[in-house]
Amino acid sequence: MGVRVHAFADSLVFARHLAQALGAPLTLIAVTRFPDGESLPHVAHRRGEAAIVVRSLHDPNARVVEVLLAADALRRAGARRLTLVAPYLGYMR
């Protein structure tokens, strides 16, 4: 049981480099957007693996909720540990 890197499309280039450095598989987090503005992230994860979520939060109001929803989906899928890698994390002033 290893680690899997999960990335949103807007952070895919950075996530590829991270996954390659770690020797870990990379999975895209697909996001369905509904007409009312809600988002639904879709994750593919194997039970027991650790999960690393990669996303720049340079526009935190639009992205933090999707990261939290993806984290919840990964926990429900059986991730044993979650780590967020956020090259930019807003509200840290």
PDB file of N, CA and C in Angstrom, residues 9-77:
ATOM      1  N   ALA A   9      -7.167  19.745 -12.484  1.00  0.00           N
ATOM      2  CA  ALA A   9      -6.608  20.070 -13.800  1.00  0.00           C
ATOM      3  C   ALA A   9      -5.738  21.321 -13.777  1.00  0.00           C
ATOM      4  N   ASP A  10      -6.087  22.293 -12.943  1.00  0.00           N
ATOM      5  CA  ASP A  10      -5.325  23.545 -12.925  1.00  0.00           C
ATOM      6  C   ASP A  10      -3.977  23.420 -12.219  1.00  0.00           C
ATOM      7  N   SER A  11      -3.683  22.283 -11.636  1.00  0.00           N
ATOM      8  CA  SER A  11      -2.398  22.060 -10.962  1.00  0.00           C
ATOM      9  C   SER A  11      -1.687  20.817 -11.495  1.00  0.00           C
ATOM     10  N   LEU A  12      -2.084  20.381 -12.671  1.00  0.00           N
ATOM     11  CA  LEU A  12      -1.609  19.108 -13.204  1.00  0.00           C
ATOM     12  C   LEU A  12      -0.108  19.093 -13.510  1.00  0.00           C
ATOM     13  N   VAL A  13       0.439  20.178 -14.025  1.00  0.00           N
ATOM     14  CA  VAL A  13       1.867  20.197 -14.371  1.00  0.00           C
ATOM     15  C   VAL A  13       2.719  20.012 -13.112  1.00  0.00           C
ATOM     16  N   PHE A  14       2.427  20.783 -12.074  1.00  0.00           N
ATOM     17  CA  PHE A  14       3.161  20.657 -10.814  1.00  0.00           C
ATOM     18  C   PHE A  14       2.976  19.256 -10.227  1.00  0.00           C
ATOM     19  N   ALA A  15       1.746  18.738 -10.281  1.00  0.00           N
ATOM     20  CA  ALA A  15       1.451  17.419  -9.715  1.00  0.00           C
ATOM     21  C   ALA A  15       2.213  16.314 -10.440  1.00  0.00           C
ATOM     22  N   ARG A  16       2.384  16.450 -11.756  1.00  0.00           N
ATOM     23  CA  ARG A  16       3.153  15.444 -12.507  1.00  0.00           C
ATOM     24  C   ARG A  16       4.592  15.381 -12.011  1.00  0.00           C
ATOM     25  N   HIS A  17       5.180  16.545 -11.797  1.00  0.00           N
ATOM     26  CA  HIS A  17       6.559  16.585 -11.301  1.00  0.00           C
ATOM     27  C   HIS A  17       6.646  15.961  -9.900  1.00  0.00           C
ATOM     28  N   LEU A  18       5.686  16.275  -9.044  1.00  0.00           N
ATOM     29  CA  LEU A  18       5.675  15.723  -7.692  1.00  0.00           C
ATOM     30  C   LEU A  18       5.509  14.209  -7.730  1.00  0.00           C
ATOM     31  N   ALA A  19       4.564  13.727  -8.520  1.00  0.00           N
ATOM     32  CA  ALA A  19       4.328  12.283  -8.615  1.00  0.00           C
ATOM     33  C   ALA A  19       5.565  11.567  -9.146  1.00  0.00           C
ATOM     34  N   GLN A  20       6.202  12.158 -10.137  1.00  0.00           N
ATOM     35  CA  GLN A  20       7.407  11.551 -10.692  1.00  0.00           C
ATOM     36  C   GLN A  20       8.518  11.498  -9.636  1.00  0.00           C
ATOM     37  N   ALA A  21       8.692  12.586  -8.885  1.00  0.00           N
ATOM     38  CA  ALA A  21       9.730  12.625  -7.841  1.00  0.00           C
ATOM     39  C   ALA A  21       9.456  11.592  -6.750  1.00  0.00           C
ATOM     40  N   LEU A  22       8.185  11.354  -6.456  1.00  0.00           N
ATOM     41  CA  LEU A  22       7.817  10.396  -5.416  1.00  0.00           C
ATOM     42  C   LEU A  22       7.725   8.965  -5.941  1.00  0.00           C
ATOM     43  N   GLY A  23       7.716   8.803  -7.242  1.00  0.00           N
ATOM     44  CA  GLY A  23       7.511   7.476  -7.822  1.00  0.00           C
ATOM     45  C   GLY A  23       6.106   6.973  -7.555  1.00  0.00           C
ATOM     46  N   ALA A  24       5.156   7.891  -7.545  1.00  0.00           N
ATOM     47  CA  ALA A  24       3.771   7.561  -7.202  1.00  0.00           C
ATOM     48  C   ALA A  24       2.863   7.760  -8.416  1.00  0.00           C
ATOM     49  N   PRO A  25       1.777   7.000  -8.494  1.00  0.00           N
ATOM     50  CA  PRO A  25       0.829   7.208  -9.586  1.00  0.00           C
ATOM     51  C   PRO A  25       0.098   8.544  -9.411  1.00  0.00           C
ATOM     52  N   LEU A  26      -0.331   9.109 -10.529  1.00  0.00           N
ATOM     53  CA  LEU A  26      -1.051  10.384 -10.543  1.00  0.00           C
ATOM     54  C   LEU A  26      -2.450  10.157 -11.076  1.00  0.00           C
ATOM     55  N   THR A  27      -3.431  10.701 -10.375  1.00  0.00           N
ATOM     56  CA  THR A  27      -4.826  10.582 -10.780  1.00  0.00           C
ATOM     57  C   THR A  27      -5.437  11.971 -10.849  1.00  0.00           C
ATOM     58  N   LEU A  28      -6.179  12.233 -11.917  1.00  0.00           N
ATOM     59  CA  LEU A  28      -6.861  13.514 -12.077  1.00  0.00           C
ATOM     60  C   LEU A  28      -8.153  13.517 -11.273  1.00  0.00           C
ATOM     61  N   ILE A  29      -8.398  14.595 -10.564  1.00  0.00           N
ATOM     62  CA  ILE A  29      -9.675  14.796  -9.885  1.00  0.00           C
ATOM     63  C   ILE A  29     -10.578  15.525 -10.869  1.00  0.00           C
ATOM     64  N   ALA A  30     -11.563  14.823 -11.393  1.00  0.00           N
ATOM     65  CA  ALA A  30     -12.517  15.426 -12.329  1.00  0.00           C
ATOM     66  C   ALA A  30     -13.564  16.190 -11.517  1.00  0.00           C
ATOM     67  N   VAL A  31     -14.028  17.291 -12.056  1.00  0.00           N
ATOM     68  CA  VAL A  31     -15.015  18.107 -11.351  1.00  0.00           C
ATOM     69  C   VAL A  31     -16.223  18.327 -12.257  1.00  0.00           C
ATOM     70  N   THR A  32     -17.399  17.942 -11.755  1.00  0.00           N
ATOM     71  CA  THR A  32     -18.654  18.245 -12.426  1.00  0.00           C
ATOM     72  C   THR A  32     -19.149  19.573 -11.889  1.00  0.00           C
ATOM     73  N   ARG A  33     -19.520  20.478 -12.784  1.00  0.00           N
ATOM     74  CA  ARG A  33     -20.054  21.775 -12.371  1.00  0.00           C
ATOM     75  C   ARG A  33     -21.531  21.837 -12.768  1.00  0.00           C
ATOM     76  N   PHE A  34     -22.359  22.107 -11.788  1.00  0.00           N
ATOM     77  CA  PHE A  34     -23.789  22.184 -12.010  1.00  0.00           C
ATOM     78  C   PHE A  34     -24.195  23.610 -12.394  1.00  0.00           C
ATOM     79  N   PRO A  35     -25.352  23.774 -13.057  1.00  0.00           N
ATOM     80  CA  PRO A  35     -25.776  25.103 -13.504  1.00  0.00           C
ATOM     81  C   PRO A  35     -25.880  26.143 -12.391  1.00  0.00           C
ATOM     82  N   ASP A  36     -26.137  25.710 -11.170  1.00  0.00           N
ATOM     83  CA  ASP A  36     -26.269  26.676 -10.071  1.00  0.00           C
ATOM     84  C   ASP A  36     -24.924  27.062  -9.451  1.00  0.00           C
ATOM     85  N   GLY A  37     -23.822  26.539 -10.022  1.00  0.00           N
ATOM     86  CA  GLY A  37     -22.491  26.899  -9.539  1.00  0.00           C
ATOM     87  C   GLY A  37     -21.867  25.889  -8.593  1.00  0.00           C
ATOM     88  N   GLU A  38     -22.618  24.877  -8.173  1.00  0.00           N
ATOM     89  CA  GLU A  38     -22.053  23.861  -7.285  1.00  0.00           C
ATOM     90  C   GLU A  38     -21.053  22.996  -8.041  1.00  0.00           C
ATOM     91  N   SER A  39     -20.104  22.454  -7.311  1.00  0.00           N
ATOM     92  CA  SER A  39     -19.088  21.565  -7.877  1.00  0.00           C
ATOM     93  C   SER A  39     -19.152  20.215  -7.190  1.00  0.00           C
ATOM     94  N   LEU A  40     -18.839  19.167  -7.947  1.00  0.00           N
ATOM     95  CA  LEU A  40     -18.775  17.812  -7.397  1.00  0.00           C
ATOM     96  C   LEU A  40     -17.500  17.150  -7.899  1.00  0.00           C
ATOM     97  N   PRO A  41     -16.466  17.069  -7.047  1.00  0.00           N
ATOM     98  CA  PRO A  41     -15.225  16.392  -7.448  1.00  0.00           C
ATOM     99  C   PRO A  41     -15.409  14.871  -7.465  1.00  0.00           C
ATOM    100  N   HIS A  42     -14.769  14.223  -8.442  1.00  0.00           N
ATOM    101  CA  HIS A  42     -14.801  12.765  -8.557  1.00  0.00           C
ATOM    102  C   HIS A  42     -13.376  12.249  -8.383  1.00  0.00           C
ATOM    103  N   VAL A  43     -13.197  11.303  -7.469  1.00  0.00           N
ATOM    104  CA  VAL A  43     -11.866  10.760  -7.199  1.00  0.00           C
ATOM    105  C   VAL A  43     -11.848   9.259  -7.461  1.00  0.00           C
ATOM    106  N   ALA A  44     -10.679   8.764  -7.839  1.00  0.00           N
ATOM    107  CA  ALA A  44     -10.452   7.326  -8.002  1.00  0.00           C
ATOM    108  C   ALA A  44      -9.321   6.974  -7.052  1.00  0.00           C
ATOM    109  N   HIS A  45      -9.616   6.129  -6.074  1.00  0.00           N
ATOM    110  CA  HIS A  45      -8.627   5.847  -5.039  1.00  0.00           C
ATOM    111  C   HIS A  45      -8.775   4.412  -4.560  1.00  0.00           C
ATOM    112  N   ARG A  46      -7.658   3.800  -4.224  1.00  0.00           N
ATOM    113  CA  ARG A  46      -7.667   2.445  -3.669  1.00  0.00           C
ATOM    114  C   ARG A  46      -7.636   2.510  -2.154  1.00  0.00           C
ATOM    115  N   ARG A  47      -8.487   1.749  -1.537  1.00  0.00           N
ATOM    116  CA  ARG A  47      -8.554   1.691  -0.081  1.00  0.00           C
ATOM    117  C   ARG A  47      -7.180   1.365   0.504  1.00  0.00           C
ATOM    118  N   GLY A  48      -6.810   2.090   1.545  1.00  0.00           N
ATOM    119  CA  GLY A  48      -5.562   1.826   2.245  1.00  0.00           C
ATOM    120  C   GLY A  48      -4.388   2.660   1.789  1.00  0.00           C
ATOM    121  N   GLU A  49      -4.478   3.258   0.602  1.00  0.00           N
ATOM    122  CA  GLU A  49      -3.389   4.110   0.137  1.00  0.00           C
ATOM    123  C   GLU A  49      -3.429   5.454   0.861  1.00  0.00           C
ATOM    124  N   ALA A  50      -2.290   6.100   0.910  1.00  0.00           N
ATOM    125  CA  ALA A  50      -2.241   7.487   1.362  1.00  0.00           C
ATOM    126  C   ALA A  50      -2.547   8.355   0.150  1.00  0.00           C
ATOM    127  N   ALA A  51      -3.134   9.512   0.380  1.00  0.00           N
ATOM    128  CA  ALA A  51      -3.507  10.396  -0.720  1.00  0.00           C
ATOM    129  C   ALA A  51      -2.860  11.761  -0.547  1.00  0.00           C
ATOM    130  N   ILE A  52      -2.282  12.243  -1.622  1.00  0.00           N
ATOM    131  CA  ILE A  52      -1.756  13.602  -1.654  1.00  0.00           C
ATOM    132  C   ILE A  52      -2.620  14.376  -2.636  1.00  0.00           C
ATOM    133  N   VAL A  53      -3.216  15.459  -2.194  1.00  0.00           N
ATOM    134  CA  VAL A  53      -4.038  16.306  -3.048  1.00  0.00           C
ATOM    135  C   VAL A  53      -3.210  17.535  -3.400  1.00  0.00           C
ATOM    136  N   VAL A  54      -3.097  17.812  -4.700  1.00  0.00           N
ATOM    137  CA  VAL A  54      -2.300  18.942  -5.172  1.00  0.00           C
ATOM    138  C   VAL A  54      -3.223  19.967  -5.799  1.00  0.00           C
ATOM    139  N   ARG A  55      -3.138  21.196  -5.298  1.00  0.00           N
ATOM    140  CA  ARG A  55      -3.903  22.290  -5.892  1.00  0.00           C
ATOM    141  C   ARG A  55      -3.378  23.618  -5.397  1.00  0.00           C
ATOM    142  N   SER A  56      -3.133  24.501  -6.328  1.00  0.00           N
ATOM    143  CA  SER A  56      -2.794  25.869  -5.952  1.00  0.00           C
ATOM    144  C   SER A  56      -4.081  26.556  -5.531  1.00  0.00           C
ATOM    145  N   LEU A  57      -4.036  27.240  -4.433  1.00  0.00           N
ATOM    146  CA  LEU A  57      -5.234  27.925  -3.936  1.00  0.00           C
ATOM    147  C   LEU A  57      -5.107  29.429  -4.139  1.00  0.00           C
ATOM    148  N   HIS A  58      -4.598  29.815  -5.336  1.00  0.00           N
ATOM    149  CA  HIS A  58      -4.400  31.228  -5.622  1.00  0.00           C
ATOM    150  C   HIS A  58      -5.709  31.998  -5.750  1.00  0.00           C
ATOM    151  N   ASP A  59      -6.823  31.320  -5.899  1.00  0.00           N
ATOM    152  CA  ASP A  59      -8.155  31.929  -5.883  1.00  0.00           C
ATOM    153  C   ASP A  59      -8.964  31.143  -4.851  1.00  0.00           C
ATOM    154  N   PRO A  60      -8.649  31.356  -3.557  1.00  0.00           N
ATOM    155  CA  PRO A  60      -9.169  30.459  -2.521  1.00  0.00           C
ATOM    156  C   PRO A  60     -10.677  30.398  -2.412  1.00  0.00           C
ATOM    157  N   ASN A  61     -11.368  31.490  -2.641  1.00  0.00           N
ATOM    158  CA  ASN A  61     -12.825  31.460  -2.500  1.00  0.00           C
ATOM    159  C   ASN A  61     -13.462  30.485  -3.485  1.00  0.00           C
ATOM    160  N   ALA A  62     -12.859  30.315  -4.641  1.00  0.00           N
ATOM    161  CA  ALA A  62     -13.408  29.415  -5.647  1.00  0.00           C
ATOM    162  C   ALA A  62     -12.892  27.986  -5.515  1.00  0.00           C
ATOM    163  N   ARG A  63     -11.761  27.780  -4.828  1.00  0.00           N
ATOM    164  CA  ARG A  63     -11.125  26.466  -4.850  1.00  0.00           C
ATOM    165  C   ARG A  63     -11.134  25.691  -3.534  1.00  0.00           C
ATOM    166  N   VAL A  64     -11.205  26.361  -2.426  1.00  0.00           N
ATOM    167  CA  VAL A  64     -11.121  25.665  -1.137  1.00  0.00           C
ATOM    168  C   VAL A  64     -12.253  24.652  -0.959  1.00  0.00           C
ATOM    169  N   VAL A  65     -13.459  25.011  -1.334  1.00  0.00           N
ATOM    170  CA  VAL A  65     -14.585  24.095  -1.163  1.00  0.00           C
ATOM    171  C   VAL A  65     -14.369  22.829  -1.975  1.00  0.00           C
ATOM    172  N   GLU A  66     -13.877  22.952  -3.215  1.00  0.00           N
ATOM    173  CA  GLU A  66     -13.618  21.762  -4.023  1.00  0.00           C
ATOM    174  C   GLU A  66     -12.545  20.873  -3.395  1.00  0.00           C
ATOM    175  N   VAL A  67     -11.530  21.482  -2.797  1.00  0.00           N
ATOM    176  CA  VAL A  67     -10.489  20.698  -2.118  1.00  0.00           C
ATOM    177  C   VAL A  67     -11.091  19.955  -0.928  1.00  0.00           C
ATOM    178  N   LEU A  68     -11.930  20.624  -0.164  1.00  0.00           N
ATOM    179  CA  LEU A  68     -12.564  19.970   0.990  1.00  0.00           C
ATOM    180  C   LEU A  68     -13.490  18.836   0.554  1.00  0.00           C
ATOM    181  N   LEU A  69     -14.237  19.043  -0.527  1.00  0.00           N
ATOM    182  CA  LEU A  69     -15.112  17.980  -1.033  1.00  0.00           C
ATOM    183  C   LEU A  69     -14.296  16.791  -1.546  1.00  0.00           C
ATOM    184  N   ALA A  70     -13.178  17.066  -2.217  1.00  0.00           N
ATOM    185  CA  ALA A  70     -12.308  15.984  -2.697  1.00  0.00           C
ATOM    186  C   ALA A  70     -11.706  15.226  -1.515  1.00  0.00           C
ATOM    187  N   ALA A  71     -11.295  15.947  -0.475  1.00  0.00           N
ATOM    188  CA  ALA A  71     -10.741  15.292   0.714  1.00  0.00           C
ATOM    189  C   ALA A  71     -11.780  14.376   1.352  1.00  0.00           C
ATOM    190  N   ASP A  72     -13.014  14.841   1.433  1.00  0.00           N
ATOM    191  CA  ASP A  72     -14.088  14.013   1.984  1.00  0.00           C
ATOM    192  C   ASP A  72     -14.301  12.768   1.122  1.00  0.00           C
ATOM    193  N   ALA A  73     -14.290  12.927  -0.194  1.00  0.00           N
ATOM    194  CA  ALA A  73     -14.475  11.780  -1.091  1.00  0.00           C
ATOM    195  C   ALA A  73     -13.329  10.783  -0.946  1.00  0.00           C
ATOM    196  N   LEU A  74     -12.107  11.283  -0.786  1.00  0.00           N
ATOM    197  CA  LEU A  74     -10.961  10.387  -0.600  1.00  0.00           C
ATOM    198  C   LEU A  74     -11.054   9.628   0.717  1.00  0.00           C
ATOM    199  N   ARG A  75     -11.472  10.298   1.772  1.00  0.00           N
ATOM    200  CA  ARG A  75     -11.660   9.606   3.061  1.00  0.00           C
ATOM    201  C   ARG A  75     -12.700   8.511   2.931  1.00  0.00           C
ATOM    202  N   ARG A  76     -13.808   8.834   2.259  1.00  0.00           N
ATOM    203  CA  ARG A  76     -14.877   7.846   2.074  1.00  0.00           C
ATOM    204  C   ARG A  76     -14.413   6.672   1.210  1.00  0.00           C
ATOM    205  N   ALA A  77     -13.450   6.930   0.315  1.00  0.00           N
ATOM    206  CA  ALA A  77     -12.903   5.874  -0.538  1.00  0.00           C
ATOM    207  C   ALA A  77     -11.854   5.038   0.191  1.00  0.00           C
TER     208      ALA A  77
END
